[in-house]
PDB file of C-alpha atoms in Angstrom:
ATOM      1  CA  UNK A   1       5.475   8.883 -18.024  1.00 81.00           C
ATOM      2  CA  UNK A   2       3.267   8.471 -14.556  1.00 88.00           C
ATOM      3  CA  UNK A   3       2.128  11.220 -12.859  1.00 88.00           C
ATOM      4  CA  UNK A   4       2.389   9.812  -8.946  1.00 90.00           C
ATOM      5  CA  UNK A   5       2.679  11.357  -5.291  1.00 89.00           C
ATOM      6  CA  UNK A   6       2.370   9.885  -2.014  1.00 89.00           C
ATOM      7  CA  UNK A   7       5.097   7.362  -2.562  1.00 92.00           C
ATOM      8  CA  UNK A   8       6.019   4.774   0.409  1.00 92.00           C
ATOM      9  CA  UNK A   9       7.871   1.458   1.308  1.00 93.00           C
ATOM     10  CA  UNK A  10       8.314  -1.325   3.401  1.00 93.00           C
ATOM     11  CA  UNK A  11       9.338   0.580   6.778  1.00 90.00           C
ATOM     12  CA  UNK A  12      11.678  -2.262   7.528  1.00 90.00           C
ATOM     13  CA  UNK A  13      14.211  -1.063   4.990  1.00 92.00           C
ATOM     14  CA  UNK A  14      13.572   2.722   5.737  1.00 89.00           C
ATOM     15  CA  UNK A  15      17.303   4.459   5.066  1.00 91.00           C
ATOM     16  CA  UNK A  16      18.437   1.392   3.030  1.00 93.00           C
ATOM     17  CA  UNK A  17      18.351   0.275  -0.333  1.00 93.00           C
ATOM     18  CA  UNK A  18      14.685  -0.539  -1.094  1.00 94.00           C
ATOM     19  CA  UNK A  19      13.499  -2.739  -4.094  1.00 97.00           C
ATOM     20  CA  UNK A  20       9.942  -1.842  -4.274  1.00 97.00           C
ATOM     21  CA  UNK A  21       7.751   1.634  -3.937  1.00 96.00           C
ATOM     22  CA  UNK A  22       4.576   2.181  -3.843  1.00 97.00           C
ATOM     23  CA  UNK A  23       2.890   5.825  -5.111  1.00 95.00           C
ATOM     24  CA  UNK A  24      -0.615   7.184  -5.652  1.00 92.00           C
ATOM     25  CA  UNK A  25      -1.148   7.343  -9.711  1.00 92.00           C
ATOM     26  CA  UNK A  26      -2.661   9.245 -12.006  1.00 89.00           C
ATOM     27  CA  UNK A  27      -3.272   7.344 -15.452  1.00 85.00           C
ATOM     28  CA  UNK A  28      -4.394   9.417 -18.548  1.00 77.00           C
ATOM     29  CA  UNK A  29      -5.335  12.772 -18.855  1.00 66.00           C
ATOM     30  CA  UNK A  30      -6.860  14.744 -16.576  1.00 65.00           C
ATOM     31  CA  UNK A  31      -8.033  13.848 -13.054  1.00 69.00           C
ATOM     32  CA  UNK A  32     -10.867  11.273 -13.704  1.00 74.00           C
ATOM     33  CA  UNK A  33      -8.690   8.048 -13.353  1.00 86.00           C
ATOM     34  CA  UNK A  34      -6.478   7.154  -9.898  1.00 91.00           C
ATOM     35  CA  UNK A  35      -4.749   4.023  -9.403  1.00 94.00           C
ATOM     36  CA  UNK A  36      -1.967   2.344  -7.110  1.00 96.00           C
ATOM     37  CA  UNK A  37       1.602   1.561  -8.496  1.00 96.00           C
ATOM     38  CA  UNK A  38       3.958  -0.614  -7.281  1.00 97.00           C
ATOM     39  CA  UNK A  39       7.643   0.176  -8.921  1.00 97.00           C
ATOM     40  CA  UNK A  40      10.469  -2.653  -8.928  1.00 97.00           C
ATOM     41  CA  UNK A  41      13.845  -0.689  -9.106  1.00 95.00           C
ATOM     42  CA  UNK A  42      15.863  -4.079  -9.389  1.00 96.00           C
ATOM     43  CA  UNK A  43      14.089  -4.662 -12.639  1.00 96.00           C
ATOM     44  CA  UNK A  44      12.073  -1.580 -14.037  1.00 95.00           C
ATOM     45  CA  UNK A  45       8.770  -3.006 -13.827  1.00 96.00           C
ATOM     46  CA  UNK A  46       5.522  -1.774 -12.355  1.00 96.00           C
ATOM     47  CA  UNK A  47       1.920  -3.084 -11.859  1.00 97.00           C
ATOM     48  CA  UNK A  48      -0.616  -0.294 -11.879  1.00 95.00           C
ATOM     49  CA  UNK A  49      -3.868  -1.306  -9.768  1.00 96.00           C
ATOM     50  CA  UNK A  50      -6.985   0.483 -10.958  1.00 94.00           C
ATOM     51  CA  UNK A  51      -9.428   2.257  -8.470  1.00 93.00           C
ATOM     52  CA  UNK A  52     -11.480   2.819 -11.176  1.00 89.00           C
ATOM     53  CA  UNK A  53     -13.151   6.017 -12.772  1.00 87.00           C
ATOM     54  CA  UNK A  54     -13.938   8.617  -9.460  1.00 88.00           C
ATOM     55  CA  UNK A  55     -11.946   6.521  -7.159  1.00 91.00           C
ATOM     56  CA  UNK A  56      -8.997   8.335  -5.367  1.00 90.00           C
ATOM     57  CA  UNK A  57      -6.633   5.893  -3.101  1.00 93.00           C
ATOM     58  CA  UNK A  58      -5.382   7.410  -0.271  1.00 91.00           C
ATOM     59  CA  UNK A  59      -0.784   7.248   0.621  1.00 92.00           C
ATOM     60  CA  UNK A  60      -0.605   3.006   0.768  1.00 93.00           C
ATOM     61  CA  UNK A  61       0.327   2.005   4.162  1.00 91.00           C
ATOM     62  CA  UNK A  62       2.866  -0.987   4.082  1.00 94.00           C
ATOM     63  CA  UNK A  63       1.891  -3.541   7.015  1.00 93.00           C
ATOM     64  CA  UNK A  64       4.559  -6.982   6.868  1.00 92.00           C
ATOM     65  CA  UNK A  65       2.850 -10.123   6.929  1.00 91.00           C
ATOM     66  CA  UNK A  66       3.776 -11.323  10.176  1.00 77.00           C
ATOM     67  CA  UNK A  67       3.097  -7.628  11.090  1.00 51.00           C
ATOM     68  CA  UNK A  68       7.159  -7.166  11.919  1.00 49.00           C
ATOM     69  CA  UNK A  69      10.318  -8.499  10.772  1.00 46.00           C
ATOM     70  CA  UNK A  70      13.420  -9.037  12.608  1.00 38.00           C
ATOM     71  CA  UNK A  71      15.666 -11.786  13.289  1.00 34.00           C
ATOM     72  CA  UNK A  72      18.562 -12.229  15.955  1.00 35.00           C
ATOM     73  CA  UNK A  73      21.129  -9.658  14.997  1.00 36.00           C
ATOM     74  CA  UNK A  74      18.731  -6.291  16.237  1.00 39.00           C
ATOM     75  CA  UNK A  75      17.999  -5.921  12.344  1.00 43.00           C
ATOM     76  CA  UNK A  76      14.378  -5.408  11.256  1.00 45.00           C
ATOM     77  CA  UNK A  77      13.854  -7.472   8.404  1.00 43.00           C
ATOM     78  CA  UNK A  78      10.969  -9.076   6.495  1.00 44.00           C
ATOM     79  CA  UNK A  79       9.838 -12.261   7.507  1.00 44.00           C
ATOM     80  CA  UNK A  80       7.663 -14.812   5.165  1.00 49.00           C
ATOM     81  CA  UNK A  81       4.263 -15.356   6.118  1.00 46.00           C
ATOM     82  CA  UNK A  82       4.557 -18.570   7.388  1.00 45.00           C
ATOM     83  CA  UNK A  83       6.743 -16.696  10.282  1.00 46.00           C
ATOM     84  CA  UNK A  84       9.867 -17.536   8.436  1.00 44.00           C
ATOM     85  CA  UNK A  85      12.682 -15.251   7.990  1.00 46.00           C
ATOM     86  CA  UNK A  86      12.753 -15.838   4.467  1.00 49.00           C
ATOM     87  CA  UNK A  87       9.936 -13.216   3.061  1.00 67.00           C
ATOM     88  CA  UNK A  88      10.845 -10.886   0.602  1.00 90.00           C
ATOM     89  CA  UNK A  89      10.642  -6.889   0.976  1.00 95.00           C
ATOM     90  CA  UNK A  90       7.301  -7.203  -0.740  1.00 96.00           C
ATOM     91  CA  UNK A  91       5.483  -9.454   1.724  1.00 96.00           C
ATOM     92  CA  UNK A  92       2.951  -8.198   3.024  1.00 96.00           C
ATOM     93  CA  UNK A  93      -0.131  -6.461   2.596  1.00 97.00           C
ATOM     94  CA  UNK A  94      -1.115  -2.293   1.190  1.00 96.00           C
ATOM     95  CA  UNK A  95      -3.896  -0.568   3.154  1.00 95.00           C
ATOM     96  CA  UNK A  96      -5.324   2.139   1.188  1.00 94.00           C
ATOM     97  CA  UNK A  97      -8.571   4.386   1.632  1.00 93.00           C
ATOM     98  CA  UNK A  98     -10.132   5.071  -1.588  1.00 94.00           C
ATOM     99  CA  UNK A  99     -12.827   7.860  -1.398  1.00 92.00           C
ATOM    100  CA  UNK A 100     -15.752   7.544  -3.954  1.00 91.00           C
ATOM    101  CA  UNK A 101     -16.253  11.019  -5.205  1.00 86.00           C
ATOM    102  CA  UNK A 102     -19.272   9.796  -6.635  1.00 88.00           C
ATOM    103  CA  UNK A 103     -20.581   8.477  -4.342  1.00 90.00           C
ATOM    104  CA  UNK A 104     -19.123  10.540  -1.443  1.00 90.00           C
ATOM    105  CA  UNK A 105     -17.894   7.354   0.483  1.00 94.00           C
ATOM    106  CA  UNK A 106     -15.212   5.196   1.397  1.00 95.00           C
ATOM    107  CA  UNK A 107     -13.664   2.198   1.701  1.00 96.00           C
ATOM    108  CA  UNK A 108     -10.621   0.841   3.158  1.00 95.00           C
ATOM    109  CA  UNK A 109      -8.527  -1.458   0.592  1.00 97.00           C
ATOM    110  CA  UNK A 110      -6.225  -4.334   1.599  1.00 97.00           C
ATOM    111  CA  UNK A 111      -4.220  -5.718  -1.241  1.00 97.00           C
ATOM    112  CA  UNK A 112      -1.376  -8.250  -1.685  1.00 97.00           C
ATOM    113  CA  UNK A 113       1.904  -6.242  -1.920  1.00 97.00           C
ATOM    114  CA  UNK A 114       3.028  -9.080  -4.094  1.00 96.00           C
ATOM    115  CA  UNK A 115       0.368  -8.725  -6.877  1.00 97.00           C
ATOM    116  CA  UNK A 116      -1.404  -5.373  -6.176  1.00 97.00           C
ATOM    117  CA  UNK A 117      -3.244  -6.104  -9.593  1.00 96.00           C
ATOM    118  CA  UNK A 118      -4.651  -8.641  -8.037  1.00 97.00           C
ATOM    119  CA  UNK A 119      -8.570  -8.475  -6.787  1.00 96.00           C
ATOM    120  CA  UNK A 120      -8.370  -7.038  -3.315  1.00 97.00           C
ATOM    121  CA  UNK A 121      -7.864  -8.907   0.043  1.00 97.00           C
ATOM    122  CA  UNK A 122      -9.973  -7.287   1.963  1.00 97.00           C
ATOM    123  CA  UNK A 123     -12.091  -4.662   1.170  1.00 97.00           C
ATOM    124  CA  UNK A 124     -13.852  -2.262   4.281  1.00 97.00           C
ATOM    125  CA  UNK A 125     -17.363  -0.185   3.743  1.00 96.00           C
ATOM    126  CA  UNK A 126     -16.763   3.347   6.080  1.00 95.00           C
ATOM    127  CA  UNK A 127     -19.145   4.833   7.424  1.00 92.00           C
ATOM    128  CA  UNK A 128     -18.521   8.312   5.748  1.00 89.00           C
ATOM    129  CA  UNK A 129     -16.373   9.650   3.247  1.00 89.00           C
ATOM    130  CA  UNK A 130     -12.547  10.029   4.153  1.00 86.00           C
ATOM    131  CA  UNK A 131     -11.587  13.086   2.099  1.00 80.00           C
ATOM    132  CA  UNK A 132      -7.854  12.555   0.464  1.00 72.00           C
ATOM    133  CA  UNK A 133      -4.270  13.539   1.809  1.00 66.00           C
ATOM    134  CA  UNK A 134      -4.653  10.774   4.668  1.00 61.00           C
ATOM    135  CA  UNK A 135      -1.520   9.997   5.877  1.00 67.00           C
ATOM    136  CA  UNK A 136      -0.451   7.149   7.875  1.00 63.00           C
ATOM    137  CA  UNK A 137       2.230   4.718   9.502  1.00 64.00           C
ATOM    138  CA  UNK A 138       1.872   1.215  10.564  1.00 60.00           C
ATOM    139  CA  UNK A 139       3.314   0.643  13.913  1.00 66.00           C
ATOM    140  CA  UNK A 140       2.928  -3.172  15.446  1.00 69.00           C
ATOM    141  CA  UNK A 141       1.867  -3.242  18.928  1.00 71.00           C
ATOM    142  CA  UNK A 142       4.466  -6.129  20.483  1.00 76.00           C
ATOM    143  CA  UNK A 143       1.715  -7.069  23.612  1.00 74.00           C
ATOM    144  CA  UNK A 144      -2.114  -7.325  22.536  1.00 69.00           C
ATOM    145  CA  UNK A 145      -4.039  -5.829  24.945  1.00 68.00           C
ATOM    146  CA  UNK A 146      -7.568  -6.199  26.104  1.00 68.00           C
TER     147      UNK A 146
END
């Protein structure tokens, strides 16, 4: 009953059972309204998060909190974000660009991957409009460099 594309997970489960995806959405008729859903298959519930009326996200980019997972075993997992191993496949963060066709910008979105109703995290002013199909992958770099 939800028109979506784009859809995505937590990369730290890619080729296992998932819990939780992630799609573009397209919410009533026609092409005026885009939003972000988040889809729980353990329980059948979704949150829808609202770009509001001209406002097209952009394929959600899951980034962990800890910005990797992984424990002693060679297994990627989530970690919590107090650098515990006990987060859940949901915690972290979706990074989104949403282009105003309005307004012919864009911003980059951050938003809890918990709550993705929630008010934004983060929210980045571009310097020009991104135009849509974007795709991305979020790959930790282990040294920080200069």
């Amino acid at each position: 009953d939800l028109v979506t594309e784009f859809p995505t997970i937590n990369d730290s489960v890619l080729g296992r059972p998932s819990r939780y995806g992630y799609a573009v959405a397209f919410p009533g008729a026609g092409l005026e309204e885009y939003a972000l859903v988040k889809y729980d298959t353990a329980t059948g519930a979704r949150q829808i998060a609202p770009m509001g009326p001209g406002r097209m996200p952009g394929e959600a980019v899951f980034v962990p909190a800890d910005g990797s997972g992984g424990g002693d075993d060679g297994e990627t997992r989530p970690r919590g974000r107090d650098g515990s191993g006990a987060g859940g496949e949901d915690d972290g963060y979706l990074l989104t660009i949403v282009s105003d066709l309005r307004r012919d910008a864009s911003e980059l979105i951050v938003l809890d991957a918990h709550d993705i109703a929630a008010a934004p995290v983060a929210t980045v002013e571009l310097p020009h409009r991104v135009p849509a199909g974007i795709h991305g992958s979020w790959i930790p770099d282990p040294a920080p460099g200069p």
